[in-house]
Amino acid sequence: MTSIRPPKPGCFLFTSESVNEGHPDKICDQVSDAVLDACLSQDPDARVACETSTKTGMVMVFGEITTKANVDYEAVVRETCRNIGYDSADKGLDYASMDVLNKLEEQSPDIGQGVHGMGTKAVEDIGAGDQGHMFGYASDETPELMPFTHSMSTRLGWQLTKVRKDGTCPWIRPDGKTQVTAEYKRLKDGSMVPQRVHTILISTQHAPDVDNEKIKKDIMEYVIKPILPENLLDADTIYHINPSGRFVIGGPHGDAGLTGRKIIIDTYGGWGAHGGGAFSGKDTTKVDRSAAYAARWAAKSLVANGFARRALVQVSYAIGVVQPLSMFVDTYGSARFGFTDEQLCEIVKRNFDFRPGCIQRDLNLKEPQFTKLAAYGHFGREDCSPAWEVVKDLSHELGAGLCQGKILGMGNPLLDMSNTVEPSVLTEYGLEANNAVLAEDKHKPLYETLDKMPNTDYIPGGATQNSIRTAQWCLKNDKKDSGTSFASYMGCVGKDGYSEKMKAICTKEGVTATYMEDPSVPTGTCAVLITGENRSLVANLSAANNYKHEHLKANYGVLEAASVVYSAGFFITVCPDAMYDASQHCLDNNKTYCLNLSAPFIMEVPPFWEVVTKLLPKVDFLFGNETEAGVFAKVKGWTETDVAEIACKISMLPSEKAKSRTVVITQGADATIVAKDGKANLYPIEKLSKEQIVDTNGAGDAYVGGFLSKLVQGCSVELCCRAGAKAAAVIVQQSGCTFP
């Protein structure tokens, strides 16, 4: 009888494996792709079908190649083995003394002429190099939209190689294998959510003089801990480290190797499906390779754009025929916004050209880039960002999916009153250039002065309202729809002319502003005094401080209509009860709750910090900048000062959500840090010249607004960050949070 430690009720177990670059089969994959890259570097039109085999003291390359390139194949083989680390027969292979057998021949001219046209056909007319069916897959369970078990087993193998090559664990040798079993829960929407790591298996080749105890200790400390999310490991996680005992003899000395025998490791770790064709050693006129890349591009883009939580794309070909024979999309019941799989298949057809020559063109497949992909997987590779991993924006296809009021912002509304003034005005009110202060009694006449001045600009402001207005503007442009209100906003205003101005502008922009009106106090205002390149801000919060939870209760339908709810941290100072209510509603209804740290004092003042800590377990996306991240760490008593490390630690704090928290830290002109499950990635911002920048005050708010505009569509973090960077780049070229 089979005996396995069972998963929790309602969960299931799934396993994926990986092998290191020193595994005999992976040696062969890398050699075959190194031959391909060597040919492509001299001849982008090279036709290559290179197989490799290896056994003790020998590597043989064989197959068919047609190229103008003059390649020293023996040198390519030896250099590849040297780079892997096979520099001694004691390790399983010595690149310097091994035999290299070259059995490469010229490709059949019948195939070259009939299928590829040998340079005589236009790109659009190139036929498939063979028949077959290929698959692409994506799942939103990891940031790179790959299956968790596959991603973790692959990263463990990569980490084994890293600590071998950097000297951390010099006793590790090139050959090795990894395997991860995870406990999954299948949600009602068809998505897969890893609940915990059930079993980790690592078998690594090692030097003969290292004992098993040190092997286990080092693997735990330097391989497993840096890779596996701490929150998914528990006391019941099973560890098998070199379970067979000693593993000294490895590489080709231990086992024969052959190209194309690790196709599941190369793709999705057993998830999705596989058509059977290997990748390595084949130029991309072979649709086994190119169409699988294109199918991944399409599947990833569907998931990243929010059409589905998981997606499988199949495409098939006939030799010599230009157009695919069939296409199929399966989202496993996870399609969103009312789309069917058939409709998503049509979206793929409209937006991706699966003709073989067009795939080559669109994915830059004539460039030498394949050796680095021949180990550690061809998909989800954020380290080298191949073209098929760059998400294609499909938001133009999603217009019908969004309905009114999908984003709700709750915050402190202010009406910005902006005008250019003489420096004497600053002196009159006791201000300095670039001040940012709260209004005192002596400043109160300033607002009336601005009101009477010609050319004063009135701009709805306050951090949350800026972000919501930006999100609405982005969505309106995305959808080419000026009539739909995609965003709603709540906050407190007075019953006066300022509130009427603010309502009118929001209505014109498409934001549904459901303000609470307090007739006892004036609407909050912010004087923006421009003197040359300087901007001085004087904020009179007034009514913005008076929002009450009862207003949310009376307008609960606005909250119920939203799928994403956002507040800047400043709202903590006004109405934490409304934030508790909104965050709990999101938790109970599988919605997304977002919070911005906003300012250091939100964490430094104990009552406000208490609200942050109470909200945080319900927060899906936490925003901040590098200064706020540093203060967060200081208040928590952490010793870390590196912003990425801090973001990772915040992402690992306890969460009540089924999915882990994402932490987004902007860094001004530097790349944005996004951390999830204790792992950080960098996303670039749009670079502007000094001359292009007009006003940076609203950059952070605009970034969040752009981010939310994609988040509400279910898009990937990559697309959200791209939209955030674009929105911020637009807004800093305007005066105030205004739109071109």
XYZ file of C-alpha atoms in Angstrom:
740
model
C 0.000 0.000 0.000
C 1.280 3.471 -0.920
C 1.815 5.734 2.088
C 2.150 9.521 1.549
C 1.692 12.272 4.095
C -1.668 13.675 2.955
C -2.427 17.319 2.181
C -4.939 19.334 4.153
C -8.617 18.769 3.293
C -9.562 20.511 0.064
C -5.958 20.614 -1.150
C -3.844 18.442 -3.447
C -0.142 17.752 -3.980
C 1.800 18.544 -7.154
C 5.495 18.031 -7.881
C 7.975 19.538 -10.348
C 11.673 18.772 -10.788
C 14.716 20.455 -12.283
C 18.322 19.572 -13.058
C 21.487 21.660 -12.924
C 23.543 22.816 -15.881
C 26.051 20.057 -15.071
C 23.530 17.244 -15.547
C 24.585 15.138 -18.584
C 21.397 15.883 -20.533
C 21.753 19.598 -19.799
C 25.379 19.570 -20.930
C 24.074 18.356 -24.260
C 21.322 20.972 -24.450
C 23.835 23.738 -23.764
C 26.351 22.440 -26.290
C 23.658 22.169 -28.971
C 22.471 25.723 -28.313
C 26.037 27.026 -28.149
C 26.565 25.631 -31.652
C 23.345 27.345 -32.751
C 24.401 30.676 -31.213
C 27.842 30.436 -32.815
C 26.217 30.018 -36.218
C 23.650 32.795 -35.677
C 26.310 35.243 -34.500
C 27.849 35.108 -37.992
C 24.803 34.129 -40.066
C 21.309 35.063 -38.797
C 19.772 32.846 -41.492
C 21.686 29.732 -40.448
C 19.686 26.502 -40.465
C 20.731 24.352 -37.534
C 19.619 20.969 -36.237
C 22.395 20.032 -33.822
C 22.175 17.056 -31.475
C 24.716 16.279 -28.761
C 25.541 13.165 -26.784
C 28.053 12.632 -24.011
C 29.557 9.838 -21.947
C 32.770 9.363 -20.017
C 35.521 11.514 -21.545
C 33.568 12.254 -24.725
C 31.164 14.754 -26.299
C 29.775 14.213 -29.800
C 27.858 16.724 -31.910
C 25.884 15.476 -34.879
C 23.081 16.643 -37.136
C 22.463 18.960 -40.078
C 23.606 22.559 -40.515
C 23.445 24.934 -43.466
C 25.261 28.208 -42.820
C 27.691 30.750 -44.219
C 29.326 30.926 -40.795
C 32.820 29.601 -40.240
C 32.565 27.965 -36.819
C 35.194 26.039 -34.868
C 32.749 23.500 -33.455
C 35.323 21.760 -31.289
C 36.234 25.048 -29.611
C 32.541 25.789 -28.987
C 32.055 22.386 -27.335
C 35.106 22.708 -25.095
C 34.271 26.287 -24.054
C 30.715 25.319 -23.134
C 31.897 22.477 -20.911
C 34.502 24.744 -19.319
C 31.850 27.370 -18.505
C 29.716 24.726 -16.819
C 32.643 23.810 -14.579
C 33.866 20.526 -16.022
C 37.607 21.090 -15.731
C 38.677 17.776 -14.232
C 37.966 14.124 -14.892
C 37.390 13.815 -11.138
C 34.268 15.952 -11.575
C 32.985 13.755 -14.392
C 34.480 15.477 -17.456
C 37.569 17.502 -18.382
C 36.937 20.034 -21.152
C 40.629 20.175 -22.035
C 41.347 16.446 -22.426
C 37.962 15.019 -23.486
C 37.367 13.668 -26.980
C 35.178 15.849 -29.226
C 33.528 14.046 -32.143
C 32.078 16.203 -34.935
C 29.466 14.497 -37.123
C 27.642 17.607 -38.361
C 26.509 17.548 -41.994
C 24.802 19.974 -44.387
C 20.988 20.074 -44.275
C 18.980 18.534 -47.121
C 18.539 21.161 -49.874
C 15.012 19.812 -50.490
C 13.937 20.810 -46.973
C 15.729 24.149 -47.133
C 14.246 25.169 -50.485
C 10.769 23.742 -50.065
C 10.132 24.878 -46.519
C 12.256 27.946 -45.910
C 12.763 29.289 -49.405
C 16.475 29.694 -48.557
C 16.172 33.468 -48.539
C 13.833 33.730 -51.533
C 10.564 34.077 -49.583
C 9.158 37.055 -47.711
C 8.943 36.699 -43.937
C 5.161 36.305 -44.143
C 5.482 33.409 -46.597
C 7.903 31.144 -44.736
C 6.362 27.755 -44.019
C 6.651 25.594 -40.929
C 9.776 23.460 -40.697
C 7.786 20.401 -39.622
C 4.385 19.278 -38.462
C 3.468 19.238 -34.796
C 1.516 20.835 -31.990
C 2.949 23.219 -29.379
C 1.702 24.647 -26.091
C 2.146 27.780 -24.045
C 1.032 28.115 -20.421
C 0.805 30.792 -17.741
C -0.543 30.958 -14.197
C -0.708 33.922 -11.833
C 0.607 31.955 -8.837
C 4.065 33.594 -9.165
C 5.131 37.096 -10.294
C 6.669 35.668 -13.469
C 3.348 33.880 -14.167
C 4.840 30.410 -13.932
C 3.793 27.387 -11.844
C 5.094 27.689 -8.300
C 6.528 24.160 -8.085
C 8.400 24.565 -11.369
C 9.669 28.006 -10.413
C 10.938 26.855 -7.020
C 12.631 23.681 -8.244
C 14.318 25.658 -11.030
C 15.498 28.394 -8.674
C 16.899 25.837 -6.248
C 18.997 24.402 -9.072
C 20.130 27.868 -10.097
C 21.082 28.630 -6.483
C 23.078 25.395 -6.239
C 25.127 26.523 -9.219
C 25.498 30.069 -7.882
C 26.970 29.017 -4.529
C 29.255 26.557 -6.327
C 30.634 29.157 -8.711
C 30.944 32.052 -6.242
C 32.845 29.899 -3.735
C 30.218 29.884 -0.978
C 30.074 26.076 -1.162
C 33.245 25.008 -3.000
C 32.519 21.338 -2.298
C 29.509 21.361 -4.686
C 30.184 19.911 -8.134
C 28.309 20.572 -11.392
C 25.798 17.708 -11.500
C 22.631 17.913 -9.449
C 18.854 17.629 -9.325
C 16.071 19.350 -7.390
C 12.389 18.639 -6.799
C 9.596 20.512 -5.014
C 6.195 19.192 -3.943
C 3.639 21.826 -2.963
C 0.227 21.660 -1.397
C -2.220 23.521 -3.621
C -5.730 24.814 -3.252
C -7.888 25.192 -6.348
C -10.086 28.274 -5.968
C -13.585 28.556 -7.395
C -12.312 30.880 -10.126
C -10.043 28.136 -11.493
C -6.796 29.556 -10.132
C -4.166 27.595 -8.239
C -2.858 28.937 -4.928
C 0.125 27.222 -3.249
C -0.643 26.789 0.452
C 2.626 25.323 1.697
C 5.715 23.416 0.601
C 5.191 19.725 1.323
C 8.569 18.259 0.288
C 11.943 19.533 -0.933
C 14.384 17.126 -2.568
C 17.939 18.095 -3.516
C 20.597 15.728 -4.799
C 23.914 17.400 -5.537
C 27.231 16.030 -6.690
C 29.953 16.804 -4.181
C 33.665 16.527 -3.489
C 34.757 13.244 -1.879
C 36.109 14.884 1.294
C 32.898 16.564 2.499
C 30.687 14.784 5.033
C 26.922 14.396 4.816
C 26.290 16.622 7.832
C 28.018 19.604 6.218
C 26.208 18.937 2.943
C 22.841 19.098 4.673
C 23.741 22.147 6.748
C 25.081 24.146 3.794
C 22.197 23.208 1.503
C 19.671 24.378 4.095
C 21.500 27.627 4.829
C 22.769 28.677 1.400
C 20.376 27.045 -1.061
C 16.948 26.429 0.458
C 16.567 29.432 2.791
C 17.416 32.100 0.171
C 14.934 30.637 -2.342
C 11.855 29.129 -0.683
C 9.275 31.589 0.761
C 9.516 31.364 4.534
C 5.748 31.639 4.958
C 5.227 28.457 2.916
C 7.647 26.373 4.994
C 6.471 24.871 8.271
C 7.342 22.231 10.833
C 5.797 19.524 8.650
C 7.808 20.328 5.505
C 9.845 17.266 4.504
C 13.493 17.686 3.446
C 15.423 15.055 1.476
C 19.019 16.176 0.931
C 21.141 13.643 -0.947
C 18.813 10.856 0.235
C 20.786 8.175 -1.637
C 23.883 8.919 0.406
C 27.113 9.801 -1.408
C 27.061 11.493 -4.846
C 30.718 11.853 -5.865
C 30.619 10.314 -9.324
C 28.525 12.534 -11.570
C 28.282 14.201 -14.934
C 28.942 12.085 -18.037
C 31.084 9.727 -15.953
C 27.976 8.730 -14.030
C 25.337 8.810 -16.781
C 25.130 9.307 -20.522
C 23.567 12.536 -21.759
C 21.545 13.452 -24.836
C 19.962 16.628 -26.190
C 16.210 17.021 -25.723
C 15.568 14.690 -22.790
C 14.502 17.347 -20.281
C 11.588 18.939 -22.142
C 9.294 19.187 -19.103
C 12.012 20.903 -17.085
C 12.521 23.268 -20.032
C 8.854 24.286 -19.986
C 6.312 24.164 -17.133
C 7.306 21.362 -14.780
C 4.387 19.100 -15.669
C 1.718 21.816 -15.668
C -0.122 22.782 -18.821
C 0.742 20.432 -21.668
C 3.622 19.560 -23.998
C 3.635 18.691 -27.681
C 6.763 16.537 -27.387
C 9.245 18.624 -29.363
C 12.544 19.645 -27.773
C 14.074 23.121 -28.157
C 17.846 23.014 -27.949
C 19.983 22.830 -31.061
C 17.169 23.946 -33.376
C 17.061 27.241 -35.208
C 13.684 28.905 -34.964
C 12.377 27.965 -38.382
C 11.590 24.806 -36.429
C 8.163 25.493 -34.941
C 8.862 22.997 -32.141
C 10.820 25.879 -30.689
C 9.508 29.142 -32.133
C 5.787 28.349 -31.856
C 6.218 27.170 -28.258
C 7.804 30.542 -27.481
C 4.955 32.363 -29.243
C 2.332 30.294 -27.413
C 3.944 31.192 -24.068
C 3.929 34.868 -25.141
C 0.213 34.678 -25.869
C -0.675 32.725 -22.715
C 1.381 35.017 -20.485
C -0.141 38.108 -22.074
C -3.673 36.789 -21.525
C -2.987 36.243 -17.828
C -0.928 39.410 -17.374
C -3.700 41.502 -18.919
C -6.234 39.977 -16.549
C -8.293 37.946 -19.012
C -7.739 34.806 -16.923
C -5.905 33.493 -13.862
C -4.484 30.568 -15.885
C -4.222 30.006 -19.616
C -3.121 27.246 -21.990
C -2.621 28.022 -25.686
C -2.193 25.259 -28.283
C -1.195 25.783 -31.915
C -0.473 23.208 -34.649
C 1.324 23.194 -38.015
C 1.960 21.212 -41.198
C 5.384 21.122 -42.839
C 5.746 23.780 -45.512
C 2.390 25.417 -44.674
C 2.472 29.056 -43.593
C -0.662 29.413 -41.466
C -1.279 27.284 -38.359
C -3.757 24.438 -38.761
C -5.497 25.026 -35.425
C -5.511 27.100 -32.270
C -7.042 26.355 -28.881
C -7.280 28.288 -25.599
C -8.191 26.738 -22.236
C -8.411 28.901 -19.111
C -9.534 26.102 -16.772
C -12.622 28.060 -15.815
C -10.578 31.092 -14.737
C -11.604 33.483 -17.542
C -12.661 36.894 -16.241
C -14.903 39.794 -17.255
C -17.383 37.435 -18.894
C -15.047 36.238 -21.654
C -15.319 32.684 -22.950
C -12.330 30.597 -23.994
C -13.519 30.869 -27.589
C -13.500 34.669 -27.376
C -10.032 34.626 -25.852
C -8.843 32.430 -28.713
C -10.063 35.094 -31.144
C -8.206 37.751 -29.144
C -5.014 35.696 -29.486
C -5.531 35.389 -33.242
C -6.070 39.137 -33.606
C -3.019 40.148 -31.601
C -0.375 37.490 -32.276
C 0.882 36.451 -35.709
C 1.666 32.723 -35.540
C 3.097 32.446 -39.048
C 6.616 31.007 -38.554
C 8.472 33.864 -40.218
C 6.475 36.446 -38.293
C 7.224 34.703 -35.001
C 10.932 34.904 -35.822
C 10.609 38.597 -36.618
C 8.433 39.601 -33.659
C 10.472 37.694 -31.062
C 13.947 38.522 -32.454
C 14.678 34.832 -32.879
C 17.572 35.278 -35.299
C 19.655 36.752 -32.490
C 22.114 34.444 -30.652
C 20.490 34.085 -27.232
C 19.794 30.430 -26.667
C 22.751 29.003 -24.710
C 21.700 30.850 -21.558
C 18.187 29.384 -21.909
C 19.372 25.798 -22.279
C 19.604 25.408 -18.488
C 17.070 26.577 -15.880
C 14.133 26.827 -18.245
C 13.076 28.754 -21.327
C 10.123 30.486 -19.655
C 9.723 32.826 -16.690
C 13.334 33.939 -17.167
C 13.429 37.370 -15.570
C 17.245 37.270 -15.507
C 17.566 37.624 -19.284
C 14.074 38.816 -20.365
C 13.624 37.095 -23.736
C 11.071 38.762 -26.001
C 8.358 36.158 -25.341
C 8.457 37.055 -21.635
C 7.714 40.735 -22.355
C 3.955 41.052 -21.914
C 1.980 42.431 -24.833
C -0.527 45.080 -23.767
C -4.010 43.839 -24.674
C -5.990 46.422 -22.718
C -7.680 47.604 -25.925
C -9.473 44.239 -25.985
C -10.808 44.614 -22.462
C -13.106 47.603 -22.831
C -16.348 45.704 -22.370
C -15.042 43.997 -19.265
C -14.896 47.010 -16.966
C -18.038 48.510 -15.510
C -18.630 51.749 -13.664
C -16.966 52.312 -10.290
C -14.480 49.431 -10.274
C -11.846 51.429 -8.322
C -12.752 53.197 -5.087
C -10.484 55.684 -3.372
C -11.091 56.873 0.192
C -9.097 59.874 1.326
C -8.715 63.506 2.276
C -9.896 65.749 -0.601
C -8.280 69.134 -1.107
C -8.799 71.713 -3.824
C -5.392 72.827 -5.070
C -5.313 76.546 -5.936
C -2.262 77.155 -8.086
C -0.811 80.377 -9.456
C 2.480 82.123 -10.135
C 3.262 84.775 -7.533
C 5.977 87.272 -6.743
C 8.512 86.288 -4.042
C 7.075 89.098 -1.947
C 3.909 87.017 -1.472
C 5.968 84.327 0.240
C 7.536 86.943 2.470
C 4.118 88.411 3.307
C 2.893 85.054 4.612
C 6.124 83.966 6.290
C 6.906 81.289 3.709
C 10.052 80.123 1.960
C 10.560 78.621 -1.472
C 9.505 74.961 -1.610
C 7.826 75.054 1.798
C 5.167 72.413 2.460
C 3.270 73.426 5.583
C -0.125 73.209 7.244
C -2.021 76.483 7.256
C -2.011 78.653 10.359
C -4.360 81.554 11.038
C -1.936 83.954 9.367
C -2.255 81.970 6.115
C -6.064 81.978 5.897
C -6.293 85.183 3.763
C -3.987 83.563 1.213
C -6.791 81.426 -0.229
C -9.024 84.437 -0.799
C -6.092 86.227 -2.440
C -5.563 83.338 -4.853
C -9.286 83.132 -5.505
C -9.310 86.731 -6.679
C -6.206 86.444 -8.840
C -6.628 85.902 -12.584
C -5.381 82.602 -14.039
C -5.598 80.652 -10.790
C -5.887 76.946 -11.599
C -8.260 74.825 -9.516
C -7.225 71.179 -9.342
C -8.878 68.455 -7.220
C -6.099 67.221 -4.969
C -5.154 65.230 -1.931
C -3.001 62.134 -2.389
C -5.770 59.569 -2.841
C -7.875 61.800 -5.072
C -4.832 62.474 -7.274
C -4.288 58.726 -7.698
C -7.958 58.064 -8.441
C -8.129 60.865 -11.020
C -4.972 59.511 -12.660
C -6.399 55.980 -12.739
C -9.575 57.275 -14.383
C -7.530 59.198 -16.963
C -5.414 56.126 -17.756
C -8.455 53.855 -18.085
C -10.268 56.377 -20.240
C -7.278 56.452 -22.596
C -6.841 52.668 -22.475
C -10.450 52.074 -23.425
C -10.814 55.101 -25.691
C -13.975 55.658 -23.666
C -14.639 59.158 -22.351
C -18.137 58.373 -21.086
C -17.573 55.673 -18.457
C -16.679 56.342 -14.838
C -14.185 53.635 -13.947
C -13.242 55.219 -10.617
C -15.085 56.479 -7.532
C -13.954 58.558 -4.602
C -15.103 59.287 -1.050
C -13.978 62.014 1.319
C -15.324 65.001 3.225
C -15.781 68.516 1.812
C -17.565 71.653 2.940
C -20.747 72.944 1.396
C -19.268 75.880 -0.487
C -18.008 77.136 -3.812
C -14.746 75.228 -3.489
C -16.547 71.901 -3.178
C -18.712 72.780 -6.184
C -15.584 73.503 -8.243
C -14.059 70.190 -7.172
C -17.202 68.198 -7.995
C -17.498 69.821 -11.409
C -13.920 68.995 -12.372
C -14.199 65.386 -11.144
C -17.457 64.937 -13.045
C -15.865 66.313 -16.215
C -12.930 63.911 -15.813
C -15.257 60.960 -15.226
C -14.598 60.343 -11.528
C -17.711 59.596 -9.467
C -17.088 61.716 -6.371
C -19.398 60.735 -3.506
C -18.418 63.419 -1.033
C -19.645 63.720 2.516
C -20.609 67.387 3.001
C -19.993 69.156 6.297
C -21.551 72.649 6.130
C -19.880 73.695 9.387
C -16.385 73.968 7.880
C -14.909 75.032 4.536
C -13.639 72.597 1.941
C -9.995 71.672 2.383
C -7.684 73.676 0.155
C -4.010 73.747 -0.734
C -2.358 76.932 -1.940
C 0.303 76.191 -4.565
C 2.539 79.243 -4.916
C 4.853 79.086 -7.931
C 7.977 81.246 -7.898
C 10.236 80.394 -10.813
C 11.052 76.694 -10.551
C 9.912 76.515 -6.926
C 6.542 75.490 -5.517
C 5.434 76.312 -1.996
C 2.458 74.421 -0.570
C 0.160 75.587 2.216
C -2.567 73.072 3.080
C -5.717 73.894 5.018
C -7.217 70.451 5.673
C -10.411 71.746 7.262
C -13.343 69.550 6.107
C -10.963 66.845 4.866
C -10.376 65.999 8.541
C -14.067 65.382 9.236
C -14.981 62.235 7.290
C -17.188 59.842 9.274
C -17.691 56.095 9.001
C -21.455 56.655 8.831
C -21.047 58.149 5.354
C -19.508 54.915 4.080
C -22.304 52.897 5.668
C -24.907 55.112 3.996
C -23.204 54.720 0.607
C -22.131 51.085 0.912
C -23.195 50.356 -2.640
C -20.183 52.323 -3.889
C -17.888 50.008 -1.931
C -19.793 46.930 -3.078
C -19.399 47.979 -6.727
C -15.622 48.259 -6.421
C -13.158 45.438 -6.992
C -10.109 47.483 -5.928
C -10.110 49.833 -2.915
C -7.260 52.265 -2.224
C -6.362 54.745 0.502
C -3.297 56.841 1.127
C -1.962 56.574 4.660
C -3.062 60.136 5.388
C -6.636 58.839 5.702
C -5.511 56.929 8.808
C -5.408 60.271 10.630
C -9.071 60.905 9.786
C -11.226 57.764 9.765
C -9.548 54.433 10.532
C -12.948 52.820 11.171
C -13.917 53.323 7.524
C -10.608 51.750 6.489
C -11.172 48.759 8.773
C -14.632 48.298 7.260
C -13.406 48.582 3.659
C -10.445 46.245 4.187
C -12.640 43.632 5.876
C -15.164 43.885 3.031
C -12.349 43.222 0.549
C -11.162 40.246 2.595
C -14.646 38.760 2.836
C -15.414 39.234 -0.863
C -12.051 38.324 -2.467
C -11.393 41.914 -3.538
C -8.124 43.837 -3.599
C -7.273 46.280 -0.813
C -4.406 48.734 -1.316
C -2.711 51.060 1.164
C 0.003 53.699 0.817
C 2.383 54.452 3.683
C 2.380 58.083 2.438
C 4.679 59.741 4.992
C 7.135 58.845 7.779
C 4.906 60.278 10.522
C 2.223 57.674 9.750
C 4.635 55.106 11.196
C 6.369 57.305 13.752
C 3.212 58.397 15.609
C 2.104 55.431 17.777
C -1.702 55.729 17.282
C -1.277 55.898 13.512
C 1.220 53.013 13.517
C -1.288 50.941 15.454
C -3.784 51.420 12.612
C -1.159 50.417 10.033
C -0.385 47.189 11.891
C -4.085 46.391 12.219
C -4.737 47.006 8.510
C -1.626 45.296 7.146
C -2.824 41.655 7.354
C -5.698 42.599 5.034
C -3.568 44.609 2.570
C -2.928 43.068 -0.855
C -0.748 45.885 -2.237
C 1.305 48.187 -0.016
C 2.844 51.277 -1.626
C 5.578 53.557 -0.335
C 8.865 55.203 -1.202
C 12.402 54.418 -0.079
C 12.258 56.860 2.846
C 9.006 55.416 4.143
C 10.375 51.882 3.790
C 13.368 52.857 5.915
C 11.150 54.335 8.623
C 8.944 51.213 8.552
C 12.016 49.057 9.214
C 13.210 51.359 11.990
C 9.848 51.304 13.774
C 9.745 47.498 13.468
C 13.206 47.294 15.014
C 14.738 45.683 11.941
C 18.452 46.088 11.252
C 18.127 46.001 7.465
C 18.862 49.228 5.594
C 18.717 47.895 2.024
C 15.353 48.942 0.575
C 14.836 45.700 -1.359
C 15.499 43.620 1.759
C 13.043 45.741 3.739
C 10.397 45.352 1.038
C 10.914 41.590 1.112
C 10.469 41.472 4.891
C 7.282 43.541 4.683
C 5.928 41.164 2.039
C 6.443 38.264 4.455
C 4.570 39.795 7.393
C 1.431 37.845 8.386
C -1.467 38.066 5.945
C -5.095 37.026 6.231
C -5.368 36.804 2.430
C -5.191 33.588 0.387
C -2.479 35.200 -1.735
C 0.600 36.885 -0.330
C 1.088 40.638 -0.075
C 2.842 42.643 -2.798
C 5.006 45.574 -1.693
C 5.706 48.365 -4.200
C 8.479 50.819 -3.281
C 9.222 53.723 -5.618
C 12.673 55.298 -5.569
C 12.367 58.572 -7.429
C 14.466 58.355 -10.577
C 15.603 54.801 -9.775
C 13.813 51.560 -10.596
C 10.757 50.567 -8.585
C 11.193 47.648 -6.177
C 8.370 45.104 -6.086
C 8.565 42.387 -3.431
C 6.378 39.331 -2.997
C 6.941 36.103 -1.063
C 10.239 37.500 0.173
C 11.623 38.002 -3.348
C 12.255 41.397 -4.963
C 12.246 42.451 -8.605
C 13.148 45.786 -10.187
C 10.956 47.578 -12.722
C 12.347 50.594 -14.614
C 10.804 54.029 -14.733
C 10.681 56.315 -17.766
C 13.732 58.563 -17.890
C 13.161 62.272 -18.530
C 15.590 65.116 -19.045
C 15.779 67.899 -16.480
C 14.215 70.241 -19.011
C 11.143 68.027 -19.358
C 10.346 67.989 -15.639
C 7.963 70.700 -14.443
C 6.581 69.515 -11.086
C 7.479 66.315 -9.228
C 5.043 66.774 -6.324
C 2.427 64.475 -7.814
C 4.781 61.816 -9.183
C 4.127 59.239 -6.468
C 0.353 59.709 -6.583
C 0.393 59.446 -10.372
C 2.480 56.270 -10.240
C -0.087 54.651 -7.967
C -2.915 55.808 -10.241
C -1.317 54.272 -13.312
C -0.595 51.088 -11.361
C -4.224 50.845 -10.186
C -5.517 51.348 -13.733
C -3.911 48.045 -14.739
C -4.448 46.293 -11.421
C -8.218 46.726 -11.694
C -8.031 44.951 -15.048
C -6.261 42.009 -13.420
C -2.962 42.773 -15.135
C 0.435 41.498 -14.021
C 2.759 43.491 -11.789
C 4.963 44.079 -14.834
C 2.161 45.836 -16.714
C 1.030 47.680 -13.582
C 4.533 49.052 -13.029
C 4.851 49.972 -16.673
C 1.570 51.920 -16.476
C 2.626 53.554 -13.209
C 5.916 54.718 -14.682
C 4.176 56.071 -17.770
C 1.577 57.977 -15.740
C 4.232 59.490 -13.479
C 6.292 60.554 -16.503
C 3.268 62.364 -17.939
C 2.240 64.103 -14.710
C 5.692 65.458 -13.805
C 5.673 67.307 -17.121
C 2.526 69.180 -16.015
C 1.956 71.767 -13.320
C 0.102 69.938 -10.572
C -1.828 66.725 -11.081
C -3.263 67.731 -14.455
C -3.579 65.838 -17.703
C -2.482 66.818 -21.207
